[in-house]
């Protein structure tokens, strides 16, 4: 009987991990579509190239060293071996709670689920530095971000290691269910460091402080990208339950799915209404970022709130992202897709809300965790971006930026028929 239970739970939990990982991988398409829709047509090919390449870079670097750093604390190659069924069966048989115990799954499925999270963090950076950064400078940073910077802060949280041997965030009452801070705040911190060194797009800000809107080329694509992200987020949060093979876990998964959707809806409507009040019009870009903001907020704790609370938390994110976008523009921090606001500000908000419904988390622990994540990723990224800037430069020339970096960086245009009529 125990043997049959082992095989069933192992199969269910492994399969669930893989399906949720595939959903999160699909979020890479969402980021690609969202970003390509919000940049100008002359920069579309380059942003698509970045998004495909960064996913490949993340997959390789996390395999080479990232997974080992995050979960073993070592700098060795993270060879993912087949799980020995005999050892897993022994672990299962020794548990007093048997089938009701923790998840049991293939080590390869765990790696796959983790690596798509790394790519998500790097995708956040892509949109914020769009339209003026050199492609190869970005990819060099992606190597360091996905191979070292993200895995190291992940080791202090999900990996359970001490922060530089000083303190353990989990012992301080820090909790981040699926990565509002570990993934989204981290990605935003890396993006902010890059944007500060990179500077704003030409023409974005006037000499007297004017803020000039630079419309995206393809809002249908941006809307499609948001729906893809919304769908993929069910794997992002749902998979973080880590188990499906018993009644309690199945109920938890269902609640996480419900709350994830509710928060996205709350964020979208709140941002739409806020934009209408402030601008007098229904702003589609704010609506899209509002949905993402709600998703980021609930990611920190989607399992304990009620659906109503999740909707309200998402709404707080939707309001926050609108004001954050406005504030960053006033500070002349140019973020073409609003990534720093949606993922950074709302990631921080999500962490702050966790203790309201999760008694295992503390407000002080959440604050210390957020400061630790942001400080490490921001400062480490600032150093790496600075070295890249000194060695190869971060920004394309003014002429290349004016003509579009599709031609200078990729040698082709996304919409050639618009300029080359025959």
PDB file of C-alpha atoms in Angstrom, residues 38 219 226 264 267-276 278-279 281-294 317-327 329 337-338 341-342:
ATOM      1  CA  UNK A  38       5.128  49.227 -25.571  1.00  0.00           C
ATOM      2  CA  UNK A 219      -0.970  48.047 -28.055  1.00  0.00           C
ATOM      3  CA  UNK A 226      -0.633  40.927 -20.326  1.00  0.00           C
ATOM      4  CA  UNK A 264      -5.198  40.699 -10.964  1.00  0.00           C
ATOM      5  CA  UNK A 267      -5.447  45.682  -9.737  1.00  0.00           C
ATOM      6  CA  UNK A 268      -6.720  46.169 -13.279  1.00  0.00           C
ATOM      7  CA  UNK A 269      -9.965  47.877 -12.256  1.00  0.00           C
ATOM      8  CA  UNK A 270      -8.299  50.038  -9.610  1.00  0.00           C
ATOM      9  CA  UNK A 271      -5.668  51.242 -12.075  1.00  0.00           C
ATOM     10  CA  UNK A 272      -8.323  51.926 -14.716  1.00  0.00           C
ATOM     11  CA  UNK A 273     -10.383  54.025 -12.301  1.00  0.00           C
ATOM     12  CA  UNK A 274      -7.316  55.820 -10.926  1.00  0.00           C
ATOM     13  CA  UNK A 275      -6.198  56.677 -14.439  1.00  0.00           C
ATOM     14  CA  UNK A 276      -9.661  57.984 -15.291  1.00  0.00           C
ATOM     15  CA  UNK A 278      -6.128  61.576 -12.846  1.00  0.00           C
ATOM     16  CA  UNK A 279      -6.049  61.795 -16.650  1.00  0.00           C
ATOM     17  CA  UNK A 281      -9.401  59.039 -19.930  1.00  0.00           C
ATOM     18  CA  UNK A 282      -9.272  55.268 -19.704  1.00  0.00           C
ATOM     19  CA  UNK A 283      -5.516  54.595 -20.020  1.00  0.00           C
ATOM     20  CA  UNK A 284      -4.898  51.126 -21.469  1.00  0.00           C
ATOM     21  CA  UNK A 285      -1.246  51.037 -20.422  1.00  0.00           C
ATOM     22  CA  UNK A 286      -2.220  51.765 -16.808  1.00  0.00           C
ATOM     23  CA  UNK A 287      -4.902  49.075 -16.991  1.00  0.00           C
ATOM     24  CA  UNK A 288      -2.325  46.542 -18.184  1.00  0.00           C
ATOM     25  CA  UNK A 289       0.199  47.515 -15.538  1.00  0.00           C
ATOM     26  CA  UNK A 290      -2.582  47.456 -12.934  1.00  0.00           C
ATOM     27  CA  UNK A 291      -3.290  43.804 -13.658  1.00  0.00           C
ATOM     28  CA  UNK A 292       0.405  42.969 -13.392  1.00  0.00           C
ATOM     29  CA  UNK A 293       0.683  45.035 -10.201  1.00  0.00           C
ATOM     30  CA  UNK A 294      -2.145  43.054  -8.605  1.00  0.00           C
ATOM     31  CA  UNK A 317      -1.293  47.473  -6.182  1.00  0.00           C
ATOM     32  CA  UNK A 318      -3.261  48.918  -9.093  1.00  0.00           C
ATOM     33  CA  UNK A 319      -3.438  52.310  -7.396  1.00  0.00           C
ATOM     34  CA  UNK A 320       0.201  52.200  -6.316  1.00  0.00           C
ATOM     35  CA  UNK A 321       1.511  51.425  -9.795  1.00  0.00           C
ATOM     36  CA  UNK A 322      -0.194  54.477 -11.322  1.00  0.00           C
ATOM     37  CA  UNK A 323       1.257  56.877  -8.774  1.00  0.00           C
ATOM     38  CA  UNK A 324       4.643  55.168  -8.955  1.00  0.00           C
ATOM     39  CA  UNK A 325       4.845  55.593 -12.734  1.00  0.00           C
ATOM     40  CA  UNK A 326       4.022  59.288 -12.311  1.00  0.00           C
ATOM     41  CA  UNK A 327       6.596  59.694  -9.533  1.00  0.00           C
ATOM     42  CA  UNK A 329       8.734  60.236 -14.439  1.00  0.00           C
ATOM     43  CA  UNK A 337       7.107  49.672 -19.749  1.00  0.00           C
ATOM     44  CA  UNK A 338       6.613  50.607 -16.092  1.00  0.00           C
ATOM     45  CA  UNK A 341       6.799  50.379 -10.642  1.00  0.00           C
ATOM     46  CA  UNK A 342       4.808  47.200 -11.287  1.00  0.00           C
TER      47      UNK A 342
END
